Amino acid sequence: MKFLRAWMIPLLILMLIWPGGSAKAESGDQITIFLDGSILQSDTPPYVKAKENVTMVPLRIISESLGAHVTWSSTAKSATIQKEEHELILVMGSNTARVDGNDIALDVSVENINGRTMVPLRFVSEQLGLSVIWNSAAKTITLTTESSNGDTVVLPPQPGSGAGTVTSPSADQEMRGVWISSVSNLDWPSKASYGQIEQQKQEYIQLLDEVEAMGINAVFVQVRPAADSLYPSKLVPWSTYLTGAAGKDPGYDPLAFMIEETHRRGIQFHAWFNPFRASTGSDASKLPDNHVANAHKDWIVTFGGKMYINPGIPAARSHIIEAIMEVVNGYDIDGVHLDDYFYPTGETTKSKFNDDATFKQYNPSKISNKGDWRRSNINSFVQELGEAVHQVKPGAAYGISPFGVWRNKSNDLTGSDTKAGITAYDSTYADVRAWIKHEWIDYVVPQIYWSMSRQEARYDILADWWANEVRGTRVKLYIGHAPYKLATPEIGWDSAEEIISQLEYNRSNSGISGSIFFSAKDLRRNPLGIIQRLTDYYRTH
């Protein structure tokens, strides 16, 4: 089984990212594929190439939860795949694959049909250790995997009818993600691309090219920056960050384009939603009539020069869930991701988030402490959204990225040994411990944006604390890293080795399943040579 896994992972993922060819499939009756007794769903059916008498199968349908480190050379038109001690090199158009220094023949070359990579079935059976039975009369292919002791290993089929294509990373796949912010045009798209469809597309393609080359296998794209959308919506207006004008149609569906371009490479696409931020400004007159700040003025609280949707109003929470589910139902996303915008931080005795009236009106449990009431509101939102997502797409990953410190030990003996001025529990009213304990989320990504030498909130201390929190649950832990701090005066960020040291530390803790970097632009600008260090690290680990 170890050999099967070692080779199945890189070969399958390569086929997901292989550049498109021009080969055409012969027509014929649709072929059904079974894997360990379960039907595999696919938007591109298998077919037989009559001339060569070779069955071509779409590898994506049996590779969704598998991964490897892949680097693509546009100059050599080759892909190098590394998994543990093995290396596989394939060159586009070649009928051989180089496996650990040996040439292995392919029946026919890889080809692309409607944006899906197809590979000869014989190659699958010989190289991946799959038992293959072809029934020409019934037009069925039966694939069987076997463990080292001969027992059948049942791999769950992917959900059909628009279900997410990739679940959260499997046990043998490390999360290597990056956040892509759209708010204020931080990562994508640029202001220079306003109204320019092809320029926006090329910018995203270039971004993917660069992060993929570093070893990234998942992107978390902000599709709801401020109660708006990067997709055609019946509930919220178009985002101003696409055209420079809120509510203006950009002339295409950016989300559909990004998902297709991302999946073409075998990279996961997670839709990132900012739940409660209504606007980065305080002037609703600049927003469309159907924006929540105008359509539901009673839901809005202005604080610190920004507008927020009041989490204490049940109808407001339901509206946000409905808006998120519009994407879950309509797009082939791999997960739903929330950031840490719940209640805003920065309240003082003179400047309060004005929800006193809401506290009195929407408090059926008669919670006396406003902080507990706020946390109850967020808990309800987190739980209800998770239930809605999993009902529609059971295989989709649902996770949240909270502030990196839950509570300081000085406030709670079970908190971390830190002295943070802001905490998730007390400042944003996010009781992440409850979400983990009740398994309302599939994964958590604490933003541990401090160095290994920052004594007030030391990276290793926090990483260990969070790993202990998820222990014994099904909730995965990914760490949010801060390459944006490289080359800044803050202690510990004078070398790219800080990020590498954090990744090495993660590897030493079995409770940590990977990393996500904030953000794409901060990796791409290559502070202190982080690109080469990260690329080398992921290539050799």
Coordinates of C-alpha atoms in Angstrom, one line a residue:
M1 CA 0.0 0.0 0.0
K2 CA 2.9 2.3 0.7
F3 CA 4.2 1.9 -2.8
L4 CA 0.7 2.4 -4.3
R5 CA 0.2 5.7 -2.3
A6 CA 3.7 6.9 -3.2
W7 CA 3.0 6.6 -6.9
M8 CA -0.7 7.2 -7.1
I9 CA -0.4 10.7 -5.5
P10 CA 2.1 12.3 -7.9
L11 CA 0.8 10.7 -11.1
L12 CA -2.8 11.7 -10.4
I13 CA -2.1 15.2 -9.4
L14 CA 0.1 15.7 -12.5
M15 CA -2.8 14.8 -14.7
L16 CA -4.9 17.5 -13.0
I17 CA -2.5 20.3 -13.9
W18 CA -1.3 19.0 -17.3
P19 CA -1.5 21.7 -20.0
G20 CA -4.3 21.1 -22.6
G21 CA -3.7 19.4 -25.8
S22 CA -5.8 19.2 -29.0
A23 CA -6.7 15.5 -29.1
K24 CA -10.3 14.6 -29.7
A25 CA -12.2 11.6 -28.3
E26 CA -14.0 9.1 -30.5
S27 CA -17.7 9.0 -29.9
G28 CA -19.4 6.0 -28.3
D29 CA -21.6 4.9 -25.5
Q30 CA -20.8 6.3 -22.1
I31 CA -18.5 4.3 -19.9
T32 CA -19.2 3.9 -16.2
I33 CA -16.2 3.6 -13.8
F34 CA -16.5 1.8 -10.5
L35 CA -13.8 2.2 -7.8
D36 CA -14.0 -0.5 -5.1
G37 CA -17.7 -0.9 -5.8
S38 CA -18.6 2.8 -5.9
I39 CA -19.5 4.7 -9.0
L40 CA -17.2 7.6 -9.7
Q41 CA -18.8 10.8 -11.0
S42 CA -17.1 12.8 -13.7
D43 CA -18.0 15.7 -15.9
T44 CA -15.8 14.2 -18.7
P45 CA -16.7 10.6 -19.4
P46 CA -14.1 7.9 -20.2
Y47 CA -13.8 6.9 -23.9
V48 CA -12.0 4.4 -26.1
K49 CA -9.5 5.5 -28.8
A50 CA -10.5 3.1 -31.5
K51 CA -7.3 3.1 -33.5
E52 CA -5.0 2.2 -30.6
N53 CA -7.8 0.2 -28.7
V54 CA -6.9 2.1 -25.6
T55 CA -9.4 3.3 -23.0
M56 CA -8.8 6.8 -21.8
V57 CA -9.9 7.8 -18.3
P58 CA -10.1 11.1 -16.4
L59 CA -7.8 10.7 -13.5
R60 CA -9.3 13.5 -11.6
I61 CA -12.2 11.4 -10.4
I62 CA -9.9 9.1 -8.4
S63 CA -7.4 11.7 -7.3
E64 CA -9.3 14.4 -5.5
S65 CA -7.9 13.8 -2.1
L66 CA -4.3 13.0 -3.1
G67 CA -1.4 15.4 -3.6
A68 CA 2.3 15.8 -4.3
H69 CA 4.8 18.6 -4.9
V70 CA 4.7 19.5 -8.6
T71 CA 6.8 22.1 -10.5
W72 CA 6.1 23.0 -14.1
S73 CA 8.8 24.2 -16.5
S74 CA 7.2 26.2 -19.3
T75 CA 10.5 26.3 -21.1
A76 CA 11.1 22.5 -21.1
K77 CA 7.4 21.8 -21.1
S78 CA 8.0 19.3 -18.4
A79 CA 6.6 18.5 -14.9
T80 CA 8.7 17.3 -12.1
I81 CA 6.8 15.5 -9.3
Q82 CA 8.4 14.6 -6.0
K83 CA 6.9 12.4 -3.3
E84 CA 9.0 11.2 -0.4
E85 CA 12.2 9.7 -2.0
H86 CA 10.7 9.3 -5.5
E87 CA 10.9 11.6 -8.6
L88 CA 8.7 11.5 -11.7
I89 CA 9.4 13.6 -14.8
L90 CA 6.9 13.8 -17.7
V91 CA 7.4 15.9 -20.9
M92 CA 4.4 17.1 -22.8
G93 CA 3.8 15.0 -25.9
S94 CA 6.2 12.2 -24.9
N95 CA 5.1 8.6 -24.9
T96 CA 7.4 7.8 -22.0
A97 CA 7.6 8.8 -18.4
R98 CA 10.9 9.0 -16.4
V99 CA 10.4 7.3 -13.1
D100 CA 13.4 7.4 -10.6
G101 CA 15.8 7.6 -13.6
N102 CA 14.1 4.9 -15.7
D103 CA 12.0 5.4 -18.8
I104 CA 8.6 3.8 -18.7
A105 CA 6.5 3.6 -21.8
L106 CA 3.0 5.1 -22.1
D107 CA 0.4 3.5 -24.4
V108 CA -0.5 6.9 -25.8
S109 CA 0.3 10.4 -24.8
V110 CA -1.7 12.3 -22.2
E111 CA -4.4 14.5 -23.9
N112 CA -6.8 17.2 -22.9
I113 CA -10.5 16.9 -23.5
N114 CA -12.7 19.9 -22.6
G115 CA -10.2 21.1 -20.1
R116 CA -9.9 17.7 -18.4
T117 CA -6.8 15.6 -18.6
M118 CA -7.2 12.0 -19.9
V119 CA -4.6 9.2 -19.5
P120 CA -4.5 5.7 -20.9
L121 CA -6.1 3.1 -18.6
R122 CA -3.2 0.6 -19.0
F123 CA -0.8 3.2 -17.6
V124 CA -3.1 3.6 -14.6
S125 CA -3.2 -0.1 -14.0
E126 CA 0.6 -0.7 -14.4
Q127 CA 1.9 2.3 -12.5
L128 CA -0.7 2.8 -9.8
G129 CA -1.2 -0.8 -8.8
L130 CA -4.9 -0.8 -9.6
S131 CA -6.7 -4.0 -10.6
V132 CA -8.6 -3.2 -13.8
I133 CA -11.5 -5.1 -15.4
W134 CA -13.0 -3.8 -18.7
N135 CA -16.4 -5.1 -19.7
S136 CA -16.9 -4.1 -23.3
A137 CA -20.5 -5.4 -23.4
A138 CA -21.6 -3.4 -20.3
K139 CA -19.3 -0.5 -21.0
T140 CA -18.0 -0.6 -17.4
I141 CA -14.5 -0.3 -15.9
T142 CA -14.0 -1.8 -12.5
L143 CA -11.0 -0.4 -10.6
T144 CA -9.9 -2.1 -7.4
T145 CA -7.2 -1.0 -4.9
E146 CA -5.5 -3.4 -2.5
S147 CA -3.8 -2.9 0.7
S148 CA -0.6 -4.7 1.7
N149 CA -2.6 -7.5 3.3
G150 CA -4.8 -8.0 0.3
D151 CA -7.9 -6.4 1.8
T152 CA -9.9 -4.1 -0.4
V153 CA -9.5 -0.4 0.4
V154 CA -12.7 1.5 -0.2
L155 CA -12.2 5.1 -1.3
P156 CA -15.4 7.2 -0.9
P157 CA -16.9 8.5 -4.2
Q158 CA -17.0 12.2 -4.7
P159 CA -20.4 13.8 -4.3
G160 CA -22.2 14.5 -7.6
S161 CA -24.5 17.2 -8.8
G162 CA -22.1 20.1 -8.3
A163 CA -20.4 18.9 -5.2
G164 CA -17.0 20.2 -4.4
T165 CA -14.2 18.5 -6.3
V166 CA -11.6 18.3 -3.6
T167 CA -12.2 17.6 0.0
S168 CA -10.0 19.0 2.8
P169 CA -6.5 17.5 2.4
S170 CA -6.2 13.8 3.2
A171 CA -4.1 12.4 5.9
D172 CA -1.1 12.1 3.7
Q173 CA -1.5 15.6 2.0
E174 CA 0.0 18.7 3.6
M175 CA -2.0 21.9 3.2
R176 CA 0.2 24.5 1.5
G177 CA -2.2 27.4 1.0
V178 CA -2.2 31.1 0.3
W179 CA -4.7 33.8 0.9
I180 CA -5.7 36.0 -2.1
S181 CA -7.3 39.2 -1.0
S182 CA -9.6 41.2 -3.2
V183 CA -10.5 43.9 -0.7
S184 CA -8.8 47.2 -1.6
N185 CA -7.3 45.3 -4.6
L186 CA -4.6 43.9 -2.3
D187 CA -3.8 40.7 -4.2
W188 CA -6.2 40.5 -7.2
P189 CA -7.4 42.1 -9.3
S190 CA -5.3 45.3 -9.6
K191 CA -6.9 48.7 -10.0
A192 CA -5.2 49.0 -13.4
S193 CA -7.4 46.1 -14.6
Y194 CA -10.7 47.8 -13.8
G195 CA -13.1 46.9 -16.6
Q196 CA -10.4 44.9 -18.5
I197 CA -11.6 41.3 -18.6
E198 CA -8.5 39.8 -20.3
Q199 CA -6.1 41.7 -18.1
Q200 CA -7.8 40.5 -15.0
K201 CA -7.7 36.9 -16.3
Q202 CA -4.0 37.2 -17.2
E203 CA -3.2 38.7 -13.8
Y204 CA -4.8 35.7 -12.0
I205 CA -3.1 33.2 -14.3
Q206 CA 0.2 34.9 -13.6
L207 CA -0.5 34.8 -9.9
L208 CA -1.3 31.1 -10.1
D209 CA 1.9 30.4 -12.1
E210 CA 4.0 32.0 -9.4
V211 CA 2.5 30.5 -6.3
E212 CA 2.2 27.1 -7.9
A213 CA 5.9 27.2 -8.7
M214 CA 6.6 27.8 -5.0
G215 CA 4.7 24.6 -4.0
I216 CA 1.3 26.0 -3.2
N217 CA -1.5 23.4 -3.5
A218 CA -4.6 25.5 -2.4
V219 CA -5.8 29.1 -2.8
F220 CA -8.2 30.9 -0.5
V221 CA -9.7 33.6 -2.7
Q222 CA -11.8 36.4 -1.1
V223 CA -15.0 36.3 -3.1
R224 CA -17.0 38.4 -0.6
P225 CA -14.8 41.3 0.5
A226 CA -17.5 43.6 1.9
A227 CA -21.1 42.4 1.6
D228 CA -20.6 42.2 -2.2
S229 CA -19.5 39.6 -4.6
L230 CA -17.0 38.6 -7.3
Y231 CA -19.7 36.6 -9.0
P232 CA -23.2 37.3 -10.4
S233 CA -25.5 37.3 -7.3
K234 CA -29.2 37.7 -6.8
L235 CA -28.6 38.8 -3.2
V236 CA -25.6 41.1 -3.1
P237 CA -24.1 43.7 -5.6
W238 CA -21.0 43.3 -7.7
S239 CA -17.8 44.3 -5.8
T240 CA -16.3 47.7 -6.5
Y241 CA -12.9 46.0 -6.7
L242 CA -13.7 44.5 -10.1
T243 CA -14.5 47.7 -12.0
G244 CA -14.0 50.6 -9.6
A245 CA -17.8 51.1 -9.3
A246 CA -19.9 49.2 -6.8
G247 CA -22.7 47.2 -8.5
K248 CA -21.2 47.4 -12.0
D249 CA -21.2 44.1 -14.0
P250 CA -17.6 43.3 -15.0
G251 CA -18.8 41.5 -18.1
Y252 CA -17.8 38.0 -17.1
D253 CA -18.0 35.6 -14.1
P254 CA -14.7 36.0 -12.3
L255 CA -15.4 33.2 -9.8
A256 CA -16.2 30.7 -12.5
F257 CA -13.1 31.7 -14.4
M258 CA -10.8 31.4 -11.3
I259 CA -12.2 28.0 -10.3
E260 CA -11.7 26.6 -13.7
E261 CA -8.2 28.0 -14.0
T262 CA -7.3 26.8 -10.5
H263 CA -8.7 23.3 -10.9
R264 CA -7.0 22.9 -14.3
R265 CA -3.7 22.8 -12.3
G266 CA -5.0 20.4 -9.6
I267 CA -5.0 23.2 -7.0
Q268 CA -7.8 23.4 -4.5
F269 CA -10.1 26.5 -4.7
H270 CA -11.6 27.6 -1.4
A271 CA -14.1 30.5 -1.4
W272 CA -13.2 33.0 1.3
F273 CA -16.0 35.1 2.7
N274 CA -15.8 38.1 5.0
P275 CA -19.0 37.6 6.9
F276 CA -20.0 40.7 8.7
R277 CA -18.0 43.6 7.1
A278 CA -20.6 45.7 5.2
S279 CA -18.2 48.4 3.9
T280 CA -14.7 49.7 4.5
G281 CA -16.2 53.2 4.6
S282 CA -19.2 54.8 6.3
D283 CA -21.0 56.5 3.4
A284 CA -23.9 54.2 2.2
S285 CA -24.8 56.7 -0.5
K286 CA -21.8 55.4 -2.5
L287 CA -23.2 51.9 -2.5
P288 CA -26.0 50.4 -4.7
D289 CA -29.6 50.3 -3.5
N290 CA -29.4 46.5 -3.1
H291 CA -26.4 46.7 -0.9
V292 CA -27.2 45.6 2.7
A293 CA -26.2 49.1 4.0
N294 CA -29.1 50.5 2.0
A295 CA -31.6 47.6 1.8
H296 CA -31.4 46.8 5.6
K297 CA -30.2 50.0 7.3
D298 CA -31.4 48.7 10.6
W299 CA -28.9 45.9 10.4
I300 CA -25.9 48.2 10.2
V301 CA -23.6 49.4 12.9
T302 CA -21.0 52.1 12.1
F303 CA -17.8 51.7 14.1
G304 CA -14.3 53.1 13.6
G305 CA -15.3 54.7 10.3
K306 CA -16.6 51.4 8.8
M307 CA -20.0 49.7 8.5
Y308 CA -20.7 46.3 10.0
I309 CA -23.6 43.9 9.8
N310 CA -24.9 43.4 13.3
P311 CA -24.3 39.8 14.3
G312 CA -26.9 40.1 17.0
I313 CA -29.8 40.2 14.5
P314 CA -31.0 36.7 13.5
A315 CA -32.3 37.8 10.1
A316 CA -29.0 39.5 9.3
R317 CA -27.1 36.3 10.1
S318 CA -29.5 34.3 8.0
H319 CA -29.0 36.7 5.1
I320 CA -25.2 36.2 5.2
I321 CA -25.6 32.4 5.3
E322 CA -28.0 32.6 2.3
A323 CA -25.5 34.7 0.4
I324 CA -22.7 32.2 1.1
M325 CA -24.9 29.2 0.2
E326 CA -25.5 30.9 -3.2
V327 CA -21.9 30.1 -4.0
V328 CA -21.9 26.7 -2.4
N329 CA -24.9 25.7 -4.5
G330 CA -23.7 27.3 -7.7
Y331 CA -20.0 26.7 -7.9
D332 CA -17.5 23.8 -7.9
I333 CA -15.7 25.1 -4.9
D334 CA -13.6 22.9 -2.6
G335 CA -14.4 24.7 0.6
V336 CA -16.0 27.6 2.5
H337 CA -13.6 29.8 4.4
L338 CA -14.2 32.6 6.8
D339 CA -11.8 35.2 8.2
D340 CA -11.9 36.7 11.6
Y341 CA -14.3 39.5 11.0
F342 CA -17.0 38.9 13.6
Y343 CA -17.3 41.7 16.1
P344 CA -14.8 44.5 15.4
T345 CA -11.9 45.0 17.8
G346 CA -10.9 48.3 19.3
E347 CA -13.8 49.1 21.6
T348 CA -13.0 51.6 24.5
T349 CA -15.1 53.0 27.3
K350 CA -15.8 56.0 25.0
S351 CA -16.2 54.2 21.7
K352 CA -18.5 51.2 21.7
F353 CA -20.0 49.0 19.1
N354 CA -23.6 50.1 19.4
D355 CA -25.7 47.0 19.9
D356 CA -27.4 47.7 23.2
A357 CA -30.9 47.7 21.7
T358 CA -30.2 44.5 19.8
F359 CA -28.9 42.9 23.1
K360 CA -32.3 43.6 24.7
Q361 CA -34.4 42.7 21.6
Y362 CA -32.8 39.5 20.5
N363 CA -31.9 37.7 23.7
P364 CA -34.4 34.8 24.1
S365 CA -32.1 33.0 26.5
K366 CA -31.9 36.1 28.7
I367 CA -28.0 36.0 28.7
S368 CA -27.0 38.7 31.2
N369 CA -23.4 39.3 30.1
K370 CA -23.2 41.0 26.7
G371 CA -19.9 39.3 25.9
D372 CA -21.4 35.9 26.4
W373 CA -24.4 37.0 24.3
R374 CA -22.1 38.1 21.5
R375 CA -20.3 34.8 21.6
S376 CA -23.6 33.0 21.5
N377 CA -24.5 34.9 18.3
I378 CA -21.3 34.0 16.6
N379 CA -21.6 30.4 17.7
S380 CA -25.1 30.1 16.2
F381 CA -23.8 31.6 13.0
V382 CA -20.8 29.2 12.8
Q383 CA -22.9 26.2 13.6
E384 CA -25.8 27.0 11.2
L385 CA -23.5 27.8 8.3
G386 CA -21.6 24.6 8.8
E387 CA -24.7 22.5 8.8
A388 CA -26.0 24.2 5.6
V389 CA -22.6 23.7 3.8
H390 CA -22.3 20.1 4.8
Q391 CA -25.9 19.3 3.8
V392 CA -25.3 20.5 0.3
K393 CA -21.7 19.4 -0.1
P394 CA -20.7 16.8 2.5
G395 CA -17.2 16.7 1.0
A396 CA -16.5 20.4 1.1
A397 CA -14.1 21.7 3.7
Y398 CA -15.5 24.4 6.1
G399 CA -13.1 26.3 8.2
I400 CA -12.3 29.6 9.9
S401 CA -9.2 31.6 10.5
P402 CA -9.4 33.3 13.9
F403 CA -7.0 35.7 15.6
G404 CA -3.9 33.7 16.7
V405 CA -4.5 34.0 20.5
W406 CA -7.7 32.5 21.9
R407 CA -7.1 33.8 25.4
N408 CA -4.1 34.7 27.5
K409 CA -3.3 32.6 30.5
S410 CA -3.7 35.7 32.7
N411 CA -7.4 35.8 31.8
D412 CA -8.0 32.0 31.6
L413 CA -5.7 29.4 33.1
T414 CA -6.4 27.2 30.1
G415 CA -5.3 29.9 27.7
S416 CA -1.9 30.3 26.1
D417 CA 1.2 31.6 27.9
T418 CA 1.0 34.9 26.0
K419 CA 0.5 38.6 26.6
A420 CA -1.5 39.5 23.5
G421 CA -3.4 42.8 23.6
I422 CA -6.2 41.3 21.4
T423 CA -7.7 37.8 21.8
A424 CA -10.2 35.9 19.7
Y425 CA -12.5 35.2 22.7
D426 CA -12.5 38.6 24.4
S427 CA -12.0 41.0 21.4
T428 CA -13.8 39.5 18.4
Y429 CA -16.1 37.3 20.6
A430 CA -15.1 34.2 18.7
D431 CA -15.2 31.2 21.0
V432 CA -13.0 29.0 18.8
R433 CA -12.6 26.4 21.5
A434 CA -16.4 25.7 21.3
W435 CA -16.3 25.4 17.5
I436 CA -13.5 22.8 17.8
K437 CA -15.0 20.9 20.7
H438 CA -18.4 20.6 18.9
E439 CA -16.7 20.0 15.6
W440 CA -18.8 22.6 13.9
I441 CA -15.8 23.3 11.6
D442 CA -13.6 21.0 9.6
Y443 CA -10.4 22.9 10.2
V444 CA -9.1 26.0 12.0
V445 CA -6.3 28.4 10.8
P446 CA -5.1 30.6 13.7
Q447 CA -3.3 33.6 12.5
I448 CA 0.0 33.1 14.3
Y449 CA 1.6 36.2 12.9
W450 CA 4.5 36.4 15.4
S451 CA 8.1 35.1 15.3
M452 CA 9.8 32.4 17.2
S453 CA 11.5 35.1 19.3
R454 CA 8.5 37.4 20.0
Q455 CA 8.2 36.7 23.8
E456 CA 4.7 38.3 24.2
A457 CA 3.2 35.8 21.7
R458 CA 5.9 33.3 20.7
Y459 CA 5.1 31.2 17.6
D460 CA 6.1 27.8 19.0
I461 CA 4.1 28.3 22.2
L462 CA 1.0 29.2 20.2
A463 CA 1.4 26.4 17.7
D464 CA 1.6 23.9 20.5
W465 CA -1.4 25.4 22.3
W466 CA -3.6 25.1 19.2
A467 CA -2.4 21.6 18.4
N468 CA -3.5 20.6 21.9
E469 CA -6.9 22.2 21.2
V470 CA -7.6 20.0 18.2
R471 CA -6.2 16.8 19.7
G472 CA -8.9 14.1 20.0
T473 CA -11.2 15.9 17.5
R474 CA -11.7 15.6 13.8
V475 CA -10.9 19.2 13.3
K476 CA -7.6 19.8 11.4
L477 CA -5.2 22.5 12.3
Y478 CA -3.5 24.6 9.7
I479 CA -1.3 27.6 10.7
G480 CA -1.6 31.1 9.3
H481 CA 1.8 32.5 8.6
A482 CA 2.9 36.1 8.0
P483 CA 5.4 36.5 5.2
Y484 CA 4.1 40.1 5.0
K485 CA 6.2 40.8 8.1
L486 CA 9.5 39.8 6.5
A487 CA 12.0 42.7 6.4
T488 CA 10.0 44.7 8.9
P489 CA 11.4 46.1 12.1
E490 CA 9.4 43.7 14.3
I491 CA 11.5 41.3 16.2
G492 CA 12.4 38.0 14.4
W493 CA 11.6 39.0 10.8
D494 CA 15.0 40.0 9.5
S495 CA 15.5 36.7 7.6
A496 CA 13.4 34.4 5.4
E497 CA 14.6 31.6 7.6
E498 CA 11.9 32.7 10.2
I499 CA 9.2 31.2 7.9
I500 CA 11.2 28.1 7.2
S501 CA 11.9 27.6 10.9
Q502 CA 8.1 27.8 11.5
L503 CA 7.4 25.3 8.8
E504 CA 10.1 23.0 10.4
Y505 CA 8.4 23.4 13.7
N506 CA 5.1 22.5 12.3
R507 CA 6.6 19.3 11.0
S508 CA 7.7 18.4 14.5
N509 CA 4.1 18.5 15.8
S510 CA 1.8 15.8 14.5
G511 CA -1.2 17.9 15.4
I512 CA -0.4 20.4 12.6
S513 CA -1.6 19.5 9.1
G514 CA -0.1 22.4 7.1
S515 CA 0.1 26.1 6.5
I516 CA -1.6 29.1 4.8
F517 CA 0.3 32.3 3.9
F518 CA -0.9 35.8 4.1
S519 CA -0.8 36.9 1.4
A520 CA -0.1 36.2 -2.2
K521 CA 1.4 39.6 -2.9
D522 CA 3.7 39.3 0.0
L523 CA 5.1 36.0 -1.3
R524 CA 5.4 37.3 -4.8
R525 CA 7.4 40.4 -3.9
N526 CA 10.0 38.0 -2.6
P527 CA 11.1 39.8 0.6
L528 CA 14.5 38.5 1.8
G529 CA 14.5 35.8 -0.9
I530 CA 11.5 33.9 0.5
I531 CA 10.5 32.5 -2.9
Q532 CA 13.6 30.4 -3.3
R533 CA 13.7 29.3 0.3
L534 CA 10.0 28.3 0.2
T535 CA 10.4 26.6 -3.2
D536 CA 13.5 24.6 -2.0
Y537 CA 11.8 23.7 1.2
Y538 CA 8.6 22.3 -0.4
R539 CA 10.7 20.6 -3.1
T540 CA 12.7 18.6 -0.6
H541 CA 10.0 17.9 2.1

